[in-house]
Structure formats: structure tokens, C-alpha cells
mmCIF file of C-alpha atoms and ligand atoms in Angstrom:
data_model
loop_
_atom_site.group_PDB
_atom_site.id
_atom_site.type_symbol
_atom_site.label_atom_id
_atom_site.label_comp_id
_atom_site.label_asym_id
_atom_site.label_seq_id
_atom_site.Cartn_x
_atom_site.Cartn_y
_atom_site.Cartn_z
ATOM 1 C CA UNK A 29 -56.020 -108.129 106.861
ATOM 2 C CA UNK A 30 -54.777 -111.021 108.832
ATOM 3 C CA UNK A 31 -53.402 -113.760 106.349
ATOM 4 C CA UNK A 32 -54.415 -116.997 107.447
ATOM 5 C CA UNK A 33 -52.830 -119.850 105.543
ATOM 6 C CA UNK A 34 -49.239 -120.375 104.451
ATOM 7 C CA UNK A 35 -50.202 -120.732 100.736
ATOM 8 C CA UNK A 36 -51.565 -117.217 100.612
ATOM 9 C CA UNK A 37 -48.681 -115.635 102.578
ATOM 10 C CA UNK A 38 -46.012 -117.254 100.471
ATOM 11 C CA UNK A 39 -47.621 -116.457 97.263
ATOM 12 C CA UNK A 40 -47.098 -112.774 97.797
ATOM 13 C CA UNK A 41 -43.186 -113.300 98.067
ATOM 14 C CA UNK A 42 -42.811 -115.372 94.990
ATOM 15 C CA UNK A 43 -41.433 -113.980 91.678
ATOM 16 C CA UNK A 44 -43.062 -114.578 88.294
ATOM 17 C CA UNK A 45 -40.172 -116.886 87.601
ATOM 18 C CA UNK A 46 -40.551 -118.891 90.718
ATOM 19 C CA UNK A 47 -44.241 -119.212 90.089
ATOM 20 C CA UNK A 48 -43.648 -120.344 86.628
ATOM 21 C CA UNK A 49 -40.993 -122.937 87.848
ATOM 22 C CA UNK A 50 -43.597 -124.270 90.322
ATOM 23 C CA UNK A 51 -46.077 -124.489 87.591
ATOM 24 C CA UNK A 52 -43.719 -126.589 85.495
ATOM 25 C CA UNK A 53 -43.136 -128.919 88.490
ATOM 26 C CA UNK A 54 -47.015 -129.554 88.585
ATOM 27 C CA UNK A 55 -47.252 -130.086 84.754
ATOM 28 C CA UNK A 56 -44.039 -132.504 84.822
ATOM 29 C CA UNK A 57 -45.591 -134.463 87.788
ATOM 30 C CA UNK A 58 -48.520 -135.588 85.393
ATOM 31 C CA UNK A 59 -45.910 -137.513 83.499
ATOM 32 C CA UNK A 60 -43.870 -139.044 86.236
ATOM 33 C CA UNK A 61 -43.338 -139.590 89.964
ATOM 34 C CA UNK A 62 -40.899 -136.656 90.065
ATOM 35 C CA UNK A 63 -40.281 -133.564 87.905
ATOM 36 C CA UNK A 64 -36.843 -133.971 86.567
ATOM 37 C CA UNK A 65 -34.604 -130.762 87.056
ATOM 38 C CA UNK A 66 -33.176 -131.285 83.571
ATOM 39 C CA UNK A 67 -36.816 -131.221 82.173
ATOM 40 C CA UNK A 68 -37.603 -128.093 84.185
ATOM 41 C CA UNK A 69 -34.622 -126.412 82.709
ATOM 42 C CA UNK A 70 -35.498 -127.348 79.082
ATOM 43 C CA UNK A 71 -39.124 -126.405 79.361
ATOM 44 C CA UNK A 72 -38.632 -123.131 81.149
ATOM 45 C CA UNK A 73 -35.950 -121.935 78.793
ATOM 46 C CA UNK A 74 -34.330 -120.369 81.930
ATOM 47 C CA UNK A 75 -30.618 -120.944 82.529
ATOM 48 C CA UNK A 76 -29.838 -123.869 84.712
ATOM 49 C CA UNK A 77 -28.186 -121.713 87.392
ATOM 50 C CA UNK A 78 -31.385 -119.670 87.642
ATOM 51 C CA UNK A 79 -33.666 -122.621 87.751
ATOM 52 C CA UNK A 80 -31.525 -124.101 90.768
ATOM 53 C CA UNK A 81 -32.111 -120.756 92.440
ATOM 54 C CA UNK A 82 -35.802 -120.751 91.868
ATOM 55 C CA UNK A 83 -36.063 -124.282 92.858
ATOM 56 C CA UNK A 84 -33.996 -123.837 96.045
ATOM 57 C CA UNK A 85 -36.178 -120.882 96.971
ATOM 58 C CA UNK A 86 -39.459 -123.011 96.407
ATOM 59 C CA UNK A 87 -37.811 -125.586 98.454
ATOM 60 C CA UNK A 88 -36.930 -123.352 101.381
ATOM 61 C CA UNK A 89 -40.585 -122.147 101.296
ATOM 62 C CA UNK A 90 -41.636 -125.872 101.419
ATOM 63 C CA UNK A 91 -43.569 -125.650 98.145
ATOM 64 C CA UNK A 92 -41.765 -128.410 96.561
ATOM 65 C CA UNK A 93 -40.115 -131.773 97.850
ATOM 66 C CA UNK A 94 -36.665 -132.786 96.605
ATOM 67 C CA UNK A 95 -35.676 -136.364 95.425
ATOM 68 C CA UNK A 96 -32.308 -137.551 94.581
ATOM 69 C CA UNK A 97 -31.804 -140.848 92.717
ATOM 70 C CA UNK A 98 -30.647 -141.399 89.340
ATOM 71 C CA UNK A 99 -31.505 -137.878 88.622
ATOM 72 C CA UNK A 100 -32.560 -134.761 90.785
ATOM 73 C CA UNK A 101 -36.288 -134.375 90.754
ATOM 74 C CA UNK A 102 -39.153 -132.439 92.505
ATOM 75 C CA UNK A 103 -42.624 -132.985 93.566
ATOM 76 C CA UNK A 104 -45.288 -130.651 95.153
ATOM 77 C CA UNK A 105 -46.454 -130.143 98.774
ATOM 78 C CA UNK A 106 -49.894 -129.252 99.538
ATOM 79 C CA UNK A 107 -48.882 -125.676 100.206
ATOM 80 C CA UNK A 108 -47.444 -125.553 96.730
ATOM 81 C CA UNK A 109 -50.759 -126.817 95.303
ATOM 82 C CA UNK A 110 -52.462 -124.149 97.390
ATOM 83 C CA UNK A 111 -50.053 -121.507 95.905
ATOM 84 C CA UNK A 112 -50.721 -122.562 92.338
ATOM 85 C CA UNK A 113 -54.708 -122.466 92.831
ATOM 86 C CA UNK A 114 -54.568 -119.116 94.566
ATOM 87 C CA UNK A 115 -52.338 -117.499 91.878
ATOM 88 C CA UNK A 116 -54.622 -118.735 89.149
ATOM 89 C CA UNK A 117 -57.676 -117.235 91.151
ATOM 90 C CA UNK A 118 -55.797 -114.079 91.534
ATOM 91 C CA UNK A 119 -54.903 -113.736 87.997
ATOM 92 C CA UNK A 120 -58.416 -114.533 86.955
ATOM 93 C CA UNK A 121 -59.341 -111.672 89.292
ATOM 94 C CA UNK A 122 -61.548 -113.762 91.515
ATOM 95 C CA UNK A 123 -59.610 -113.637 94.804
ATOM 96 C CA UNK A 124 -57.760 -110.640 95.726
ATOM 97 C CA UNK A 125 -56.611 -111.853 99.126
ATOM 98 C CA UNK A 126 -57.404 -114.196 102.016
ATOM 99 C CA UNK A 127 -58.477 -113.730 105.442
ATOM 100 C CA UNK A 128 -59.136 -115.807 108.657
ATOM 101 C CA UNK A 129 -60.490 -119.231 108.641
ATOM 102 C CA UNK A 130 -64.143 -119.820 109.072
ATOM 103 C CA UNK A 131 -63.907 -123.474 109.588
ATOM 104 C CA UNK A 132 -61.417 -126.385 109.131
ATOM 105 C CA UNK A 133 -62.979 -129.749 108.622
ATOM 106 C CA UNK A 134 -62.261 -133.150 107.667
ATOM 107 C CA UNK A 135 -62.784 -132.695 104.000
ATOM 108 C CA UNK A 136 -62.451 -128.931 103.360
ATOM 109 C CA UNK A 137 -61.086 -125.631 104.791
ATOM 110 C CA UNK A 138 -63.173 -122.767 104.631
ATOM 111 C CA UNK A 139 -61.653 -119.313 104.551
ATOM 112 C CA UNK A 140 -62.840 -115.812 104.423
ATOM 113 C CA UNK A 141 -61.316 -113.927 101.235
ATOM 114 C CA UNK A 142 -61.770 -110.710 99.512
ATOM 115 C CA UNK A 143 -62.563 -110.165 95.821
ATOM 116 C CA UNK A 144 -61.293 -107.515 93.612
ATOM 117 C CA UNK A 145 -63.994 -104.940 94.783
ATOM 118 C CA UNK A 146 -62.945 -105.703 98.267
ATOM 119 C CA UNK A 147 -66.018 -107.567 99.111
ATOM 120 C CA UNK A 148 -65.896 -110.504 101.474
ATOM 121 C CA UNK A 149 -66.292 -113.857 99.956
ATOM 122 C CA UNK A 150 -65.827 -117.351 100.832
ATOM 123 C CA UNK A 151 -63.014 -119.685 99.531
ATOM 124 C CA UNK A 152 -63.524 -123.527 99.969
ATOM 125 C CA UNK A 153 -60.540 -125.533 99.780
ATOM 126 C CA UNK A 154 -61.063 -129.053 99.080
ATOM 127 C CA UNK A 155 -58.829 -131.550 101.324
ATOM 128 C CA UNK A 156 -60.310 -134.809 100.309
ATOM 129 C CA UNK A 157 -57.675 -137.436 100.979
ATOM 130 C CA UNK A 158 -55.730 -135.232 103.419
ATOM 131 C CA UNK A 159 -56.355 -137.517 106.492
ATOM 132 C CA UNK A 160 -55.207 -140.649 104.763
ATOM 133 C CA UNK A 161 -52.399 -138.816 103.036
ATOM 134 C CA UNK A 162 -50.912 -137.790 106.230
ATOM 135 C CA UNK A 163 -51.111 -141.407 107.391
ATOM 136 C CA UNK A 164 -49.492 -143.349 104.458
ATOM 137 C CA UNK A 165 -47.330 -140.618 102.892
ATOM 138 C CA UNK A 166 -44.484 -142.070 104.901
ATOM 139 C CA UNK A 167 -44.799 -145.471 103.312
ATOM 140 C CA UNK A 168 -42.466 -145.663 100.309
ATOM 141 C CA UNK A 169 -44.962 -146.977 97.750
ATOM 142 C CA UNK A 170 -47.783 -144.494 98.539
ATOM 143 C CA UNK A 171 -49.626 -144.802 95.002
ATOM 144 C CA UNK A 172 -46.002 -144.381 93.550
ATOM 145 C CA UNK A 173 -47.095 -140.850 93.407
ATOM 146 C CA UNK A 174 -48.974 -141.314 90.170
ATOM 147 C CA UNK A 175 -50.470 -137.958 89.610
ATOM 148 C CA UNK A 176 -53.898 -139.190 88.750
ATOM 149 C CA UNK A 177 -54.282 -140.924 91.905
ATOM 150 C CA UNK A 178 -52.516 -138.311 94.032
ATOM 151 C CA UNK A 179 -54.032 -136.246 96.666
ATOM 152 C CA UNK A 180 -53.878 -133.145 94.382
ATOM 153 C CA UNK A 181 -55.968 -134.628 91.699
ATOM 154 C CA UNK A 182 -58.380 -136.308 94.170
ATOM 155 C CA UNK A 183 -59.070 -133.016 95.963
ATOM 156 C CA UNK A 184 -59.227 -131.116 92.419
ATOM 157 C CA UNK A 185 -61.700 -133.783 91.140
ATOM 158 C CA UNK A 186 -63.919 -133.473 94.232
ATOM 159 C CA UNK A 187 -63.891 -129.622 93.949
ATOM 160 C CA UNK A 188 -64.557 -129.585 90.323
ATOM 161 C CA UNK A 189 -67.457 -132.085 90.724
ATOM 162 C CA UNK A 190 -68.993 -129.672 93.521
ATOM 163 C CA UNK A 191 -68.287 -126.767 91.215
ATOM 164 C CA UNK A 192 -70.097 -128.335 88.200
ATOM 165 C CA UNK A 193 -73.113 -129.341 90.226
ATOM 166 C CA UNK A 194 -73.440 -126.002 91.776
ATOM 167 C CA UNK A 195 -73.048 -124.373 88.433
ATOM 168 C CA UNK A 196 -75.823 -126.207 86.995
ATOM 169 C CA UNK A 197 -78.037 -124.984 89.853
ATOM 170 C CA UNK A 198 -77.077 -121.367 89.479
ATOM 171 C CA UNK A 199 -79.597 -118.583 88.558
ATOM 172 C CA UNK A 200 -82.431 -121.097 89.033
ATOM 173 C CA UNK A 201 -83.820 -119.266 92.057
ATOM 174 C CA UNK A 202 -82.529 -121.980 94.396
ATOM 175 C CA UNK A 203 -81.198 -121.172 97.942
ATOM 176 C CA UNK A 204 -77.528 -122.111 97.165
ATOM 177 C CA UNK A 205 -74.482 -119.704 97.313
ATOM 178 C CA UNK A 206 -73.607 -117.792 94.229
ATOM 179 C CA UNK A 207 -70.473 -119.144 92.599
ATOM 180 C CA UNK A 208 -67.562 -116.891 91.824
ATOM 181 C CA UNK A 209 -65.027 -119.152 90.390
ATOM 182 C CA UNK A 210 -63.121 -122.168 90.566
ATOM 183 C CA UNK A 211 -59.427 -123.532 90.122
ATOM 184 C CA UNK A 212 -57.932 -126.885 90.948
ATOM 185 C CA UNK A 213 -59.204 -127.833 94.436
ATOM 186 C CA UNK A 214 -60.560 -124.381 95.389
ATOM 187 C CA UNK A 215 -64.057 -122.757 94.819
ATOM 188 C CA UNK A 216 -64.795 -119.067 95.381
ATOM 189 C CA UNK A 217 -68.324 -118.352 96.425
ATOM 190 C CA UNK A 218 -70.479 -115.763 98.001
ATOM 191 C CA UNK A 219 -71.018 -116.009 101.748
ATOM 192 C CA UNK A 220 -74.459 -117.202 102.734
ATOM 193 C CA UNK A 221 -75.900 -115.371 105.708
ATOM 194 C CA UNK A 222 -76.913 -117.490 108.857
ATOM 195 C CA UNK A 223 -75.633 -120.332 110.785
ATOM 196 C CA UNK A 224 -75.683 -124.173 110.486
ATOM 197 C CA UNK A 225 -79.084 -125.415 111.626
ATOM 198 C CA UNK A 226 -77.113 -127.370 114.558
ATOM 199 C CA UNK A 227 -76.359 -123.988 115.880
ATOM 200 C CA UNK A 228 -79.714 -122.307 115.625
ATOM 201 C CA UNK A 229 -81.526 -121.993 118.848
ATOM 202 C CA UNK A 230 -84.899 -121.591 117.616
ATOM 203 C CA UNK A 231 -86.009 -120.580 114.189
ATOM 204 C CA UNK A 232 -88.820 -118.347 113.698
ATOM 205 C CA UNK A 233 -91.271 -120.989 112.483
ATOM 206 C CA UNK A 234 -89.651 -124.436 112.537
ATOM 207 C CA UNK A 235 -92.447 -126.070 110.456
ATOM 208 C CA UNK A 236 -92.076 -123.521 107.847
ATOM 209 C CA UNK A 237 -88.408 -123.891 107.817
ATOM 210 C CA UNK A 238 -88.688 -127.635 107.309
ATOM 211 C CA UNK A 239 -91.311 -126.969 104.496
ATOM 212 C CA UNK A 240 -88.758 -124.793 102.794
ATOM 213 C CA UNK A 241 -86.177 -127.517 102.935
ATOM 214 C CA UNK A 242 -88.417 -130.197 101.701
ATOM 215 C CA UNK A 243 -89.573 -127.769 98.715
ATOM 216 C CA UNK A 244 -85.991 -127.306 97.964
ATOM 217 C CA UNK A 245 -85.278 -131.021 97.948
ATOM 218 C CA UNK A 246 -88.367 -131.596 95.731
ATOM 219 C CA UNK A 247 -87.268 -128.803 93.178
ATOM 220 C CA UNK A 248 -83.650 -130.375 93.214
ATOM 221 C CA UNK A 249 -85.025 -133.775 92.398
ATOM 222 C CA UNK A 250 -87.793 -133.036 89.920
ATOM 223 C CA UNK A 251 -86.427 -130.210 88.156
ATOM 224 C CA UNK A 252 -82.811 -130.689 88.193
ATOM 225 C CA UNK A 253 -82.606 -134.460 88.812
ATOM 226 C CA UNK A 254 -80.258 -134.155 91.714
ATOM 227 C CA UNK A 255 -80.139 -135.576 95.261
ATOM 228 C CA UNK A 256 -78.114 -133.770 97.682
ATOM 229 C CA UNK A 257 -76.910 -136.769 99.601
ATOM 230 C CA UNK A 258 -75.563 -134.991 102.659
ATOM 231 C CA UNK A 259 -78.424 -132.827 103.727
ATOM 232 C CA UNK A 260 -77.672 -132.370 107.342
ATOM 233 C CA UNK A 261 -77.915 -129.800 110.072
ATOM 234 C CA UNK A 262 -74.321 -128.887 109.107
ATOM 235 C CA UNK A 263 -75.067 -128.115 105.550
ATOM 236 C CA UNK A 264 -78.160 -125.902 105.832
ATOM 237 C CA UNK A 265 -77.630 -122.377 107.024
ATOM 238 C CA UNK A 266 -80.359 -120.470 108.564
ATOM 239 C CA UNK A 267 -80.663 -116.686 108.705
ATOM 240 C CA UNK A 268 -82.909 -115.619 111.647
ATOM 241 C CA UNK A 269 -83.047 -111.927 110.454
ATOM 242 C CA UNK A 270 -84.578 -112.841 107.007
ATOM 243 C CA UNK A 271 -86.048 -116.122 108.182
ATOM 244 C CA UNK A 272 -84.395 -117.631 105.242
ATOM 245 C CA UNK A 273 -82.293 -120.911 104.458
ATOM 246 C CA UNK A 274 -79.279 -121.803 102.274
ATOM 247 C CA UNK A 275 -78.049 -125.271 101.490
ATOM 248 C CA UNK A 276 -74.361 -125.770 100.924
ATOM 249 C CA UNK A 277 -71.764 -128.495 100.259
ATOM 250 C CA UNK A 278 -72.447 -130.541 97.005
ATOM 251 C CA UNK A 279 -69.503 -132.729 96.221
ATOM 252 C CA UNK A 280 -71.443 -135.872 97.121
ATOM 253 C CA UNK A 281 -74.585 -135.073 95.225
ATOM 254 C CA UNK A 282 -75.800 -137.632 92.799
ATOM 255 C CA UNK A 283 -78.013 -137.575 89.805
ATOM 256 C CA UNK A 284 -81.550 -138.946 90.195
ATOM 257 C CA UNK A 285 -80.704 -141.974 87.861
ATOM 258 C CA UNK A 286 -77.923 -143.133 90.144
ATOM 259 C CA UNK A 287 -78.592 -146.513 91.579
ATOM 260 C CA UNK A 288 -78.226 -145.239 95.110
ATOM 261 C CA UNK A 289 -80.284 -141.865 94.411
ATOM 262 C CA UNK A 290 -83.423 -143.117 96.296
ATOM 263 C CA UNK A 291 -81.622 -144.555 99.247
ATOM 264 C CA UNK A 292 -79.617 -141.406 99.623
ATOM 265 C CA UNK A 293 -82.722 -139.269 99.296
ATOM 266 C CA UNK A 294 -84.498 -141.470 102.088
ATOM 267 C CA UNK A 295 -81.518 -141.201 104.210
ATOM 268 C CA UNK A 296 -81.434 -137.354 103.649
ATOM 269 C CA UNK A 297 -85.042 -136.783 104.569
ATOM 270 C CA UNK A 298 -85.152 -139.226 107.356
ATOM 271 C CA UNK A 299 -82.279 -137.711 109.044
ATOM 272 C CA UNK A 300 -83.664 -134.192 108.526
ATOM 273 C CA UNK A 301 -87.296 -135.015 109.765
ATOM 274 C CA UNK A 302 -85.636 -136.699 112.806
ATOM 275 C CA UNK A 303 -83.301 -133.821 113.651
ATOM 276 C CA UNK A 304 -85.824 -131.036 113.091
ATOM 277 C CA UNK A 305 -88.606 -133.072 114.832
ATOM 278 C CA UNK A 306 -86.526 -133.608 117.945
ATOM 279 C CA UNK A 307 -84.640 -130.470 118.140
ATOM 280 C CA UNK A 308 -87.738 -128.309 117.933
ATOM 281 C CA UNK A 309 -90.362 -130.560 119.231
ATOM 282 C CA UNK A 310 -92.535 -130.818 116.205
ATOM 283 C CA UNK A 311 -94.346 -133.558 114.757
ATOM 284 C CA UNK A 312 -93.654 -134.260 111.106
ATOM 285 C CA UNK A 313 -94.938 -136.416 108.386
ATOM 286 C CA UNK A 314 -93.778 -139.861 107.944
ATOM 287 C CA UNK A 315 -90.588 -140.280 105.933
ATOM 288 C CA UNK A 316 -92.540 -142.253 103.213
ATOM 289 C CA UNK A 317 -95.108 -139.541 102.673
ATOM 290 C CA UNK A 318 -92.449 -136.988 102.390
ATOM 291 C CA UNK A 319 -90.496 -138.922 99.868
ATOM 292 C CA UNK A 320 -93.403 -139.593 97.786
ATOM 293 C CA UNK A 321 -94.164 -135.812 97.877
ATOM 294 C CA UNK A 322 -90.602 -135.194 96.815
ATOM 295 C CA UNK A 323 -90.406 -137.680 93.922
ATOM 296 C CA UNK A 324 -93.917 -136.809 92.855
ATOM 297 C CA UNK A 325 -95.704 -140.279 92.947
HETATM 298 N N1 ATP B 28 -70.834 -120.062 101.009
HETATM 299 C C1 ATP B 28 -70.792 -120.184 102.374
HETATM 300 N N2 ATP B 28 -71.291 -119.202 103.194
HETATM 301 C C2 ATP B 28 -71.321 -119.248 104.517
HETATM 302 N N3 ATP B 28 -70.613 -120.261 105.125
HETATM 303 C C3 ATP B 28 -70.190 -121.419 104.636
HETATM 304 C C4 ATP B 28 -70.174 -121.353 103.058
HETATM 305 N N4 ATP B 28 -69.650 -122.562 102.642
HETATM 306 C C5 ATP B 28 -69.186 -123.121 103.716
HETATM 307 N N5 ATP B 28 -69.480 -122.576 104.826
HETATM 308 C C6 ATP B 28 -69.180 -122.811 106.118
HETATM 309 O O1 ATP B 28 -68.092 -123.864 106.116
HETATM 310 C C7 ATP B 28 -68.697 -125.139 106.707
HETATM 311 C C8 ATP B 28 -67.964 -126.191 105.804
HETATM 312 O O2 ATP B 28 -68.474 -126.131 104.468
HETATM 313 P P1 ATP B 28 -68.873 -127.278 103.825
HETATM 314 O O3 ATP B 28 -70.019 -127.880 104.519
HETATM 315 O O4 ATP B 28 -69.149 -126.809 102.428
HETATM 316 O O5 ATP B 28 -67.616 -128.175 103.737
HETATM 317 P P2 ATP B 28 -67.427 -129.613 104.194
HETATM 318 O O6 ATP B 28 -66.822 -130.472 103.201
HETATM 319 O O7 ATP B 28 -68.706 -130.122 104.881
HETATM 320 O O8 ATP B 28 -66.370 -129.544 105.411
HETATM 321 P P3 ATP B 28 -66.259 -130.297 106.550
HETATM 322 O O9 ATP B 28 -65.137 -131.369 106.387
HETATM 323 O O10 ATP B 28 -65.884 -129.348 107.685
HETATM 324 O O11 ATP B 28 -67.603 -130.945 106.923
HETATM 325 C C9 ATP B 28 -70.115 -125.051 106.589
HETATM 326 O O12 ATP B 28 -70.773 -125.830 107.598
HETATM 327 C C10 ATP B 28 -70.478 -123.564 106.798
HETATM 328 O O13 ATP B 28 -70.330 -123.104 108.146
HETATM 329 MG MG1 MG B 29 -70.464 -129.624 105.365
#
């Protein structure tokens, strides 16, 4: 299988000791700007000479960054963080291997992967903060590398948030992907059939499709108290063979009690009616009427 991203490729070449050392760097970063080499030696229980070998391998693979000041310390790279997450998903028997990219977006990278039964699955890697990170990482005082504000924890928070929302919606007979697992900034889920609405030429019955999306939005709001808040033609997949749809991409979803919930719902609905109406030339109800139906007034 073609291995697509560096984290996955590198993971296969690391020894258990190197992985444990990498893990230790991550843990120590929660306490300071850099993980001091001395601390790694103490916590790992490995001999200093060995730790140096492991660290230099990790450094060569660009999984950690070296810092020399009053002490020698290390921080993680994005690839290092990927390796840690993938390793955990592997150990949990959720992801056995990774494949080609499905899409690389602003906020996430989506990869095909395989589970331990060799079934193709989807791996969503959250990259929140990546764009700004690239811009400011050269500036010396970038967040002083405080772990809790770091790119790692921001991406992890966002992925965890998405996972938890989707978890709450599992097994409810809703058209969303089935979750398979989660770690750090990664979510493993089943592949949903179909293509994004924006790439659909003509659905079998546009009005029926719109009806399904509105029903989904209504159930989400009334039964589960959630507004998707990014319900666009990129986040709805349509499968022409089964005339069915699936909604994806939940990190920004909000609870119905959220002060902006109704505004976000209105934005979702008006965008959707506009898009579907124009694209497939159908006349839809007014936004207000649909909103009233969804919130059940
Ligand atoms: N479970 C899935 N099954 C099939 N395709 C998926 C699945 N999850 C994501 N995708 C594909 O990956 C794309 C991006 O996924 P998603 O919308 O969840 O992430 P995103 O945060 O919007 O990323 P981007 O920054 O690209 O907008 C989707 O538009 C869809 O084509
Ligand atoms: Mg999306």
C-alpha cells in the first residue's frame, strides 16, 4: 500500500525505546518549554548514552527539535505528534496502516487508512492552527511554547471536541459516519459513500434530498440539541446509487443553548436553501418557514 504521510512511514522504522523516548518528550513538554534531556534520562530509566542515541535518531527523523541553552532540551515537531497519535491508534488496534490522501484542507488532512481487518477506513487529522503556526513559528516568542496553547493541544482539543459530538450522535440512526476511534488530533471513522454536494451533477430528486437534510437538521436540533454550524455543500456527501446522504465535519457544532446557536442555524439553512435552489433550479420555502419547522415553533 502506498504510504502517504511521513508520520506513518517513520513510525514503522522506530524501535519501542525510541517511541517511548518520544512519548516522554511530549509528556515533559506539558511542564515546560522544552523537555530537558536530563529529565528524559531520569524518567525513562535508560542509560544516558542510550537516550542520546534515541534522541539523535528521533532528531534525524525530524520528530523532535533540539534546543541548547542552559540545558539541552527537546520539543516536538508536527510529524512527531503524528507519530505518537498513529502509534496509539495502532496499539489500540484501530488503524493498521495508512494509505493515500483523500484531501488536504485548511483545517484537516484526510487519509485513507486500513483497520485490522484490512477494511478501508478514513483518518481525519486535525490541523487547526497549522497555517498560523507556519507564519509565526519563526518569531521567537511564539506563545512561549506553552503546551496548552501549542498547536498540538489546539488540534487535539478540536479533534476531541468533534469526536465527542459525533459520539453522542452515534447509533441514533442519523446519517453521519460511524466512529472507530480517536487519539490526540486524529479521528478514525468509516468511509461515507458519495461525493460532496458541490461536486454532484444532479441528484435523483433534489427536493427530496433537501427534505432529508432539513429533517436531519431538525432531529439534530430537537432531539439532540445541536446545531451543525458548517452545513455546507462541502460537508454533505451524496451517494447517487443509493440516493442517500451523509453529513460530516462537526468540530464547530454548538449546543442549542449556545447564544449564537440560532444565528448559526439560520446561516446554515439560508446558505443551504440558496445553494440547492440555485444549483438545481428548485424553488424552496423561505428561510424563516424552514427555521420555524426545524426549531418546532
Ligand atoms: N467519513 C468520511 N467519508 C468520506 N469522506 C470523508 C469523510 N470525512 C471526510 N471526508 C472527505 O474529506 C473532506 C474534508 O473533511 P472534513 O469536512 O471533515 O474536514 P475539514 O475540516 O472541512 O477540512 P477542510 O479544511 O478541507 O475543510 C470532506 O469534504 C470529504 O470529502
Ligand atoms: Mg469540511
